[in-house]
Every structure is written in C-alpha cells, then in structure tokens.
Amino acid sequence: MGSLHASCAPFNPSPSPRPYVKINEIRLHSSISTELPKFSGIHYLFRPGIAFTSGDFMDYHRRKISNPQKKPIRNNKSIGIRASSEQNRSHSINRRIIVGSAITVVLAIANRVLYKLALVPLKQYPFFLAQVTTFGYVAIYLSILFARYRAGIVTDEMLAVPKNRFMAIGILEALGVAAGMSSGAMLPGPAIPILNQTFLVWQLMLSTLILGRTYSFNQIIGCLLVAAGVVLAVASGPNDSQMLTKIEFIWPALMLASSAFQAGASIIKEFVFVDATSRLKGKQLDIFVVNSFGSGFQALFILLFLPLLSNLKGIPFSQFPSYLRSGAACFLNIGPTTTGCDGAPLLPLLYICFNMAFNISMLYLVKISSAVVSSLSATLSVPISIYILTLPLPYMPERASLSPFFLIGSVILVLGLILYNLPKPAKQGS
C-alpha cells in the first residue's frame, strides 16, 4: 500500500497538503473509527483525490455499532455435501455387503451339495480329496497372486505385511483340520454339523477379545437364535436324544476345539485386513495376499501333521503312498482296476471350483464387513443345503424325508438373521 498524506484546515483544504505519517491499513482503520470523529466539520483530503468530512466517519462508526459484522461461519453447504457423500458411501458399502452375502449363501449351498456329490465317487478316499484341495489351492492362489502382482494390483507394500499373522492363521486352520478329522471319525454324522454351530459363538467371543468389537443385545440374541435354529433343523429325527450316547467326552470336545481353531483363524484374517488399512495408508489389502500366505502356511503345517492325520483316518503312514496312488486313479477315473468311481473327475472338479469360489467370497465378505457376518451367511446355507440333499440328484437318486422340526428350526434361523441385521437407532447429533 502506498504512502498516505492528509492535510486539514477549517472548511477550505490547502492546495498542497503537507505530508502526514505513514500508516498501514489496520492503523488507518483504527484512527478513522476512533480519533477523527472528534473533529466535527473538518474536511480531509487524501492523496488519491478522495475527500470527505468527519461527519462521514461518525455515520460509518454509528452504522458499525448498530450493525456489527458477524464472524464468518462454516459453510453449511460444504457440510451438507460432505454428509451426503458419507451417506452415499455408507449406502454403497451396505449394498456391497448385501450382494456379497447373497453370493456367499449361494456358493455355500453349492459347496455343501457338491461336496456330498464329490464323495460319491471318492467315498473311499475323502482324505485324498482333502489333501488335493489343500495343496492344490496353494498353487492356484500363488499363481493368481503372481499375475495380480505383475498387473500392479498387488503392490510391494501389500507383500511386506507381517507374516507372523499368516503363520498363526495356518497353524490354527491345520489344528482345526486335525481336531475335526480325529473327532469326525468317532462322532455320528448328524452330531458334526450341530457341534460345528459353536463356530458362531466362538467368533462372537474372539472378536470381542481380539478386535475389541462390541455387539448389541439384538445381535447377540440373533446369533444365538441362528445357532439354535441350525441345531434344531439338523438334529430333527426320531433318535436325537440318543445321538451322543456311548460316545466318550473327548470326541465332542475335540470337535468344539476344531470350531474354536477355525473361528480364531477367521478373526485373525479380519484383524489382518483392519491392520493393513492403517499400514497401507487407507488402501485395502488384496484378498489373494491373505489367501495365498494363509493357505501356504496351512499346507506347511498339515504336511508336518501328515503322519498323525493319516493314522487318524485309519491309514498307516507306511501305506500312505499307495493310498495316494489309488486315490489319484479314482479321482481321474482311470486304470483297469478302478471301480465305483462313476462321476469322477467331473464331480470332484466341480466341487473344487465352487469350494475355491466360496472361500474367496467368504474372505471378501470378511474384508468388507466382518467375520461374524460371513459366518452368518454360511450358516444360512446349512438347512437349505440339507433340504436340497433330500431331493433326487445325479448319482444320488434316493429321496429322504424331513421331520416338522426341520421347518421350525429353519424359521428360527431366519428370525435370528433378521434380528441380528436390525438397524441400530441413530445417536443424537450423529
């Protein structure tokens, strides 16, 4: 701002005003509003040619007092736009969760039905099918991960996440397989899916302890209703009361432990996604990083447990190589001595494809929601798949009947899902 000169004389300005002091804008504003109004009727001349009297200052000063200028406030329009964008983002996430849950339910049903169909040709080699899926997935997942890394989808920062979490996932899943196989060989068939429903209860407890999640009353009751509905639907039959008679306590306890191991692995997977978001500065971890490293460590620990697992399935470790050769021949349905393997390799390959898709969809649902939501989606498939398995299917033409308790249990399950997903009341000021 240039120099400011003023001269003052009564009524008649001097043609050549003498220089005044040099002041900045703030001092000028203060002088104008406080000092100059004292000299009423004096005419002031500033060098740019602007002339006014002290009465103008007094009028301006009175207007400033009577109409004080308020401080600028935050732009409500920008706040509204930001709130609207947050609502749109929330709606988008909810839609993704709904669509992901629906896809997971469909794939879970197909996975359960095709597993039963795949065991028709491989009824003598279920342990072989389990090993094929475990070790085959490692190769497939690593190939997909490498392709996504070459395409730039997976970054070096994603691959640098701590591997001790994946090691924990692998050993928990391997222990779950070992405990499930050992107890499954000693338990009656209907008892296994019933005891497996404790998986949801384990998830609620472990997510509270590990992730610090809090659940509302209706969510807890909803999960318990889901588990109770599945138990009632699966256990319906004339001999339910004698299902676990003459069974040692160690075997159902091991099945409960197997569910706890699997639930712990799913909670650690959710923790990996949550922790990676902060490590990657807001970016989300690719699900094939978790699938590849988790499956790799699981295969490693299963390999270490292989002598124990083969003995648990009634296969001496010395005979394990011949068992694998016979299982491979039945899987491919080749060889002159292969009998009773009708439906292979189509049914086992279909099961492997849908099982992989189901695992990916489950992990994606864990990524965008939580492990409990993915577990609820998979649990919904249990009574539906049981009903489908009672219908005449290829290679399974026999038809089974269900008791009325199956329908009651299914209704309780659906009510539990509805109760869990009831919207929470909005907080004041949110």
XYZ file of C-alpha atoms in Angstrom:
430
model
C 0.000 0.000 0.000
C 1.401 3.440 -0.983
C 2.086 6.410 1.320
C -0.967 8.226 2.596
C -0.866 12.027 3.091
C -3.569 14.239 4.561
C -3.865 17.977 5.339
C -6.518 19.537 7.465
C -7.787 23.134 7.592
C -11.137 24.585 8.628
C -13.551 24.247 5.721
C -11.033 25.032 2.938
C -8.451 22.439 2.004
C -4.935 23.537 1.225
C -3.982 23.083 -2.425
C -0.749 21.338 -1.449
C -1.336 19.139 1.592
C 1.654 18.587 3.811
C 2.816 15.053 4.364
C 1.319 13.100 7.204
C 2.555 9.956 8.902
C 2.791 6.710 7.001
C 0.387 4.129 8.422
C -0.817 0.680 7.433
C -4.363 -0.477 6.856
C -5.005 -1.610 10.414
C -3.853 1.691 12.000
C -5.802 3.672 9.400
C -8.997 1.784 10.234
C -8.443 2.357 13.947
C -7.713 6.072 13.519
C -10.719 6.602 11.298
C -13.129 4.905 13.685
C -11.833 6.442 16.956
C -9.849 9.671 16.537
C -11.195 11.556 13.519
C -14.824 11.751 14.694
C -13.609 14.107 17.466
C -13.059 16.883 14.911
C -16.510 17.569 13.611
C -16.819 19.646 10.422
C -13.176 19.264 9.420
C -12.571 18.410 5.791
C -9.990 15.725 4.996
C -8.136 15.209 1.729
C -6.174 12.043 0.831
C -3.632 11.957 -1.951
C -5.628 9.758 -4.360
C -8.146 12.633 -4.547
C -10.682 11.261 -2.074
C -12.123 13.985 0.185
C -14.745 13.632 2.940
C -15.727 15.250 6.226
C -15.589 13.904 9.748
C -19.377 13.529 9.701
C -18.966 10.688 7.247
C -16.787 8.889 9.775
C -19.326 9.375 12.547
C -22.135 7.991 10.368
C -19.983 4.999 9.416
C -18.990 4.460 13.065
C -22.649 4.516 14.177
C -23.568 2.018 11.418
C -20.782 -0.306 12.530
C -22.069 -0.272 16.121
C -25.730 -0.695 15.198
C -24.988 -3.422 12.608
C -21.969 -5.332 13.875
C -20.405 -7.669 11.342
C -20.599 -11.280 12.428
C -17.707 -13.665 12.209
C -17.802 -15.827 9.142
C -19.277 -19.197 9.929
C -18.573 -22.549 8.379
C -20.201 -23.135 5.072
C -23.309 -25.211 5.701
C -23.367 -26.160 2.051
C -19.955 -27.813 2.251
C -21.011 -29.624 5.433
C -24.143 -30.875 3.707
C -22.141 -32.060 0.693
C -19.690 -33.887 2.940
C -22.519 -35.518 4.929
C -24.254 -36.507 1.704
C -21.064 -38.108 0.363
C -20.646 -40.046 3.616
C -24.241 -41.296 3.361
C -23.716 -42.350 -0.250
C -20.532 -44.179 0.729
C -22.363 -45.944 3.575
C -25.208 -46.980 1.262
C -22.677 -48.277 -1.276
C -20.937 -50.382 1.381
C -24.285 -51.748 2.585
C -25.228 -52.729 -0.957
C -21.897 -54.489 -1.395
C -22.410 -56.377 1.871
C -25.933 -57.455 0.853
C -24.804 -58.601 -2.596
C -21.712 -60.296 -1.150
C -23.807 -62.082 1.471
C -26.269 -63.333 -1.147
C -23.431 -64.633 -3.365
C -21.797 -66.286 -0.342
C -25.036 -68.069 0.581
C -25.467 -69.400 -2.977
C -21.843 -70.560 -3.180
C -22.050 -72.110 0.304
C -25.095 -74.147 -0.736
C -23.366 -75.287 -3.934
C -20.220 -76.089 -1.936
C -22.064 -78.321 0.555
C -24.135 -80.106 -2.086
C -21.185 -80.665 -4.426
C -19.017 -81.913 -1.561
C -21.594 -84.617 -0.891
C -21.769 -85.425 -4.625
C -17.958 -85.471 -4.944
C -17.766 -88.064 -2.186
C -19.999 -90.424 -4.183
C -17.114 -91.497 -6.474
C -14.481 -90.792 -3.792
C -16.299 -92.363 -0.872
C -13.202 -94.453 -0.090
C -10.823 -91.504 -0.490
C -12.174 -88.477 1.415
C -8.737 -87.822 2.922
C -7.241 -87.704 -0.580
C -9.836 -85.121 -1.649
C -8.986 -83.006 1.402
C -5.263 -83.074 0.565
C -5.907 -82.235 -3.099
C -7.933 -79.162 -2.131
C -5.374 -78.048 0.478
C -2.207 -78.351 -1.612
C -3.883 -77.570 -4.928
C -5.188 -74.256 -3.636
C -1.697 -73.156 -2.671
C -0.506 -73.479 -6.268
C -3.643 -71.830 -7.675
C -3.659 -68.938 -5.202
C 0.052 -68.254 -5.671
C -0.411 -68.217 -9.463
C -3.260 -65.718 -9.170
C -1.219 -63.624 -6.729
C 1.741 -63.548 -9.118
C -0.492 -62.487 -12.015
C -2.049 -59.704 -9.942
C 1.413 -58.565 -8.838
C 2.577 -58.371 -12.444
C -0.571 -56.383 -13.289
C 0.172 -53.886 -10.496
C -2.915 -54.754 -8.432
C -0.791 -56.242 -5.656
C 1.997 -53.912 -4.523
C 5.268 -54.452 -2.689
C 3.756 -52.792 0.388
C 0.990 -55.421 0.422
C 3.521 -58.234 0.234
C 5.514 -56.664 3.067
C 2.769 -57.041 5.700
C 3.916 -59.091 8.726
C 3.912 -62.829 8.005
C 3.533 -63.957 11.619
C -0.244 -63.358 11.353
C -0.432 -65.696 8.345
C 1.594 -68.265 10.243
C -0.935 -68.071 13.075
C -3.773 -68.480 10.550
C -2.072 -71.516 9.019
C -1.394 -73.332 12.271
C -4.922 -72.641 13.594
C -6.526 -73.981 10.415
C -4.220 -77.019 10.431
C -5.110 -77.728 14.062
C -8.779 -77.308 13.166
C -8.440 -79.883 10.386
C -6.571 -82.310 12.681
C -9.078 -81.976 15.530
C -12.054 -82.157 13.159
C -10.799 -85.288 11.404
C -9.963 -87.098 14.636
C -13.355 -86.366 16.206
C -15.367 -86.731 13.000
C -14.260 -90.339 12.715
C -15.780 -91.116 16.132
C -18.955 -88.992 16.102
C -22.290 -89.806 14.436
C -22.936 -87.852 11.253
C -25.793 -85.568 12.443
C -23.792 -84.524 15.518
C -20.982 -82.963 13.450
C -22.918 -80.000 11.912
C -24.633 -79.430 15.259
C -21.348 -79.096 17.133
C -19.930 -77.001 14.303
C -22.522 -74.295 15.027
C -20.453 -73.278 18.067
C -18.223 -71.664 15.426
C -20.501 -68.604 15.521
C -20.360 -68.364 19.314
C -16.561 -68.652 19.254
C -16.427 -65.834 16.697
C -18.501 -63.526 18.895
C -16.230 -64.096 21.882
C -12.930 -63.935 19.984
C -13.868 -60.812 18.008
C -14.685 -59.115 21.316
C -11.362 -60.142 22.846
C -9.048 -59.711 19.827
C -10.708 -56.928 17.823
C -12.459 -55.152 20.707
C -15.792 -55.268 18.908
C -18.993 -54.599 20.807
C -22.306 -56.226 19.906
C -25.768 -55.025 20.732
C -28.254 -57.163 22.617
C -30.271 -57.963 19.495
C -27.112 -59.048 17.643
C -26.113 -61.469 20.406
C -29.627 -62.907 20.661
C -29.804 -63.106 16.858
C -26.589 -65.148 16.672
C -27.802 -67.498 19.393
C -31.113 -67.958 17.561
C -29.244 -68.767 14.355
C -27.194 -71.442 16.131
C -30.280 -72.836 17.884
C -32.241 -72.946 14.616
C -29.495 -74.880 12.847
C -29.217 -77.328 15.763
C -32.972 -77.934 15.719
C -33.067 -78.306 11.932
C -30.114 -80.689 11.738
C -30.988 -82.703 14.837
C -34.589 -83.348 13.824
C -35.257 -87.062 13.787
C -36.502 -89.980 15.909
C -33.177 -90.772 17.614
C -31.985 -87.281 18.565
C -31.991 -87.954 22.298
C -29.570 -90.860 21.837
C -27.242 -89.157 19.384
C -24.203 -88.902 21.704
C -24.870 -91.892 23.924
C -21.877 -94.227 24.388
C -19.599 -91.512 22.939
C -16.581 -90.513 25.007
C -16.465 -86.857 26.044
C -13.093 -86.307 24.323
C -14.577 -86.569 20.814
C -17.273 -83.844 21.023
C -14.741 -81.742 22.960
C -12.281 -82.067 20.057
C -14.997 -81.052 17.597
C -15.699 -77.968 19.717
C -11.960 -77.231 19.758
C -11.873 -77.594 15.960
C -14.588 -74.937 15.654
C -12.660 -72.675 18.035
C -9.465 -73.017 15.944
C -11.319 -72.208 12.726
C -13.085 -69.243 14.348
C -9.767 -67.911 15.643
C -8.276 -68.118 12.151
C -11.205 -66.156 10.675
C -10.895 -63.444 13.340
C -7.152 -63.084 12.677
C -7.936 -62.709 8.968
C -10.291 -59.853 9.803
C -7.595 -58.312 12.017
C -5.116 -58.548 9.115
C -7.451 -56.512 6.883
C -8.081 -53.905 9.588
C -4.391 -53.544 10.423
C -3.336 -53.430 6.763
C -5.595 -50.428 6.129
C -3.503 -48.320 8.503
C -0.224 -49.775 7.274
C -1.107 -49.130 3.628
C -2.365 -45.578 4.358
C -6.002 -46.233 3.550
C -5.527 -48.823 0.800
C -7.173 -52.199 1.258
C -5.158 -55.394 1.280
C -5.751 -57.684 -1.675
C -7.616 -60.835 -0.622
C -5.258 -63.086 -2.600
C -2.377 -61.996 -0.380
C -4.270 -63.374 2.617
C -5.453 -66.465 0.737
C -2.012 -67.313 -0.639
C 0.040 -66.891 2.528
C -2.662 -68.349 4.781
C -3.102 -71.429 2.579
C 0.653 -71.798 2.228
C 1.232 -71.936 5.977
C -1.784 -74.213 6.400
C -0.351 -76.668 3.851
C 3.037 -76.498 5.593
C 1.613 -77.416 8.995
C -0.671 -80.086 7.525
C 2.425 -81.587 5.940
C 4.032 -81.687 9.378
C 0.871 -83.258 10.840
C 0.527 -85.726 7.972
C 1.643 -88.850 9.897
C -0.855 -88.047 12.646
C -3.665 -87.246 10.207
C -3.177 -90.412 8.174
C -3.312 -92.541 11.317
C -6.455 -90.733 12.467
C -8.122 -91.663 9.172
C -7.112 -95.292 9.636
C -4.302 -95.166 7.066
C -0.888 -96.336 8.343
C 1.793 -93.895 7.277
C 3.745 -96.680 5.562
C 0.742 -97.303 3.292
C 0.127 -93.640 2.624
C 1.907 -93.528 -0.803
C -0.185 -96.418 -2.167
C -3.319 -94.747 -0.782
C -2.463 -91.571 -2.698
C -1.919 -93.507 -5.937
C -5.247 -95.284 -5.601
C -6.994 -92.017 -4.737
C -5.495 -90.269 -7.781
C -6.625 -93.119 -10.053
C -10.174 -92.895 -8.691
C -10.136 -89.067 -8.884
C -9.226 -89.239 -12.577
C -11.344 -92.378 -13.121
C -8.561 -94.153 -14.989
C -6.900 -97.529 -14.638
C -8.048 -101.101 -15.196
C -8.715 -101.773 -11.504
C -10.719 -98.595 -10.874
C -14.299 -99.407 -9.905
C -17.059 -97.497 -8.178
C -15.706 -94.105 -9.269
C -18.577 -93.109 -11.548
C -18.968 -89.319 -11.683
C -15.236 -88.617 -11.426
C -13.486 -86.416 -12.371
C -16.419 -84.090 -13.135
C -17.988 -84.027 -9.663
C -14.696 -83.592 -7.734
C -13.544 -80.842 -10.109
C -16.883 -79.043 -9.782
C -16.564 -79.232 -6.016
C -13.001 -77.845 -6.109
C -14.035 -74.920 -8.332
C -17.057 -73.988 -6.214
C -15.138 -74.504 -2.982
C -12.483 -72.073 -4.165
C -15.122 -69.537 -5.207
C -16.818 -69.984 -1.839
C -13.560 -69.400 0.070
C -12.843 -66.248 -1.948
C -16.361 -64.893 -1.405
C -16.137 -65.621 2.335
C -12.839 -63.769 2.604
C -14.182 -60.858 0.541
C -17.166 -60.634 2.884
C -14.791 -60.619 5.863
C -12.893 -57.783 4.173
C -15.906 -55.522 3.583
C -17.896 -56.433 6.713
C -16.769 -58.803 9.467
C -16.078 -62.461 10.182
C -19.398 -62.770 12.016
C -21.405 -61.563 9.007
C -19.630 -64.038 6.713
C -20.274 -66.817 9.226
C -23.981 -65.958 9.400
C -24.195 -66.101 5.604
C -22.552 -69.525 5.533
C -24.766 -70.748 8.373
C -27.902 -69.837 6.428
C -26.853 -72.344 3.784
C -26.961 -75.325 6.184
C -30.738 -76.024 6.261
C -31.118 -75.068 2.591
C -28.401 -77.490 1.509
C -29.881 -80.207 3.742
C -33.231 -79.753 2.033
C -31.613 -79.919 -1.432
C -29.788 -83.112 -0.470
C -33.135 -84.757 0.291
C -34.168 -84.316 -3.360
C -33.227 -86.799 -6.094
C -29.840 -85.699 -7.501
C -27.474 -87.160 -10.112
C -25.688 -90.208 -8.651
C -27.933 -89.809 -5.568
C -31.405 -90.859 -6.749
C -32.697 -91.803 -3.307
C -35.002 -89.321 -1.591
C -35.049 -88.657 2.152
C -37.782 -87.174 4.327
C -37.542 -84.411 6.916
C -39.438 -84.029 10.166
C -41.549 -80.954 11.027
C -38.769 -79.823 13.379
C -36.656 -79.041 10.321
C -39.101 -76.340 9.232
C -39.317 -74.959 12.789
C -35.534 -74.800 13.055
C -35.260 -73.055 9.686
C -37.805 -70.421 10.748
C -35.878 -69.794 13.985
C -32.672 -69.425 11.964
C -34.204 -66.821 9.651
C -35.631 -64.917 12.634
C -32.167 -64.872 14.170
C -30.685 -63.438 10.970
C -33.368 -60.744 10.834
C -32.799 -59.861 14.490
C -29.036 -59.613 14.004
C -29.413 -57.289 11.000
C -31.960 -54.918 12.542
C -30.740 -51.334 12.032
C -29.287 -49.668 15.087
C -31.040 -46.489 16.306
C -29.198 -43.357 15.248
C -27.439 -41.466 18.009
C -28.335 -37.847 18.742
C -26.072 -35.454 16.927
C -24.556 -38.095 14.692
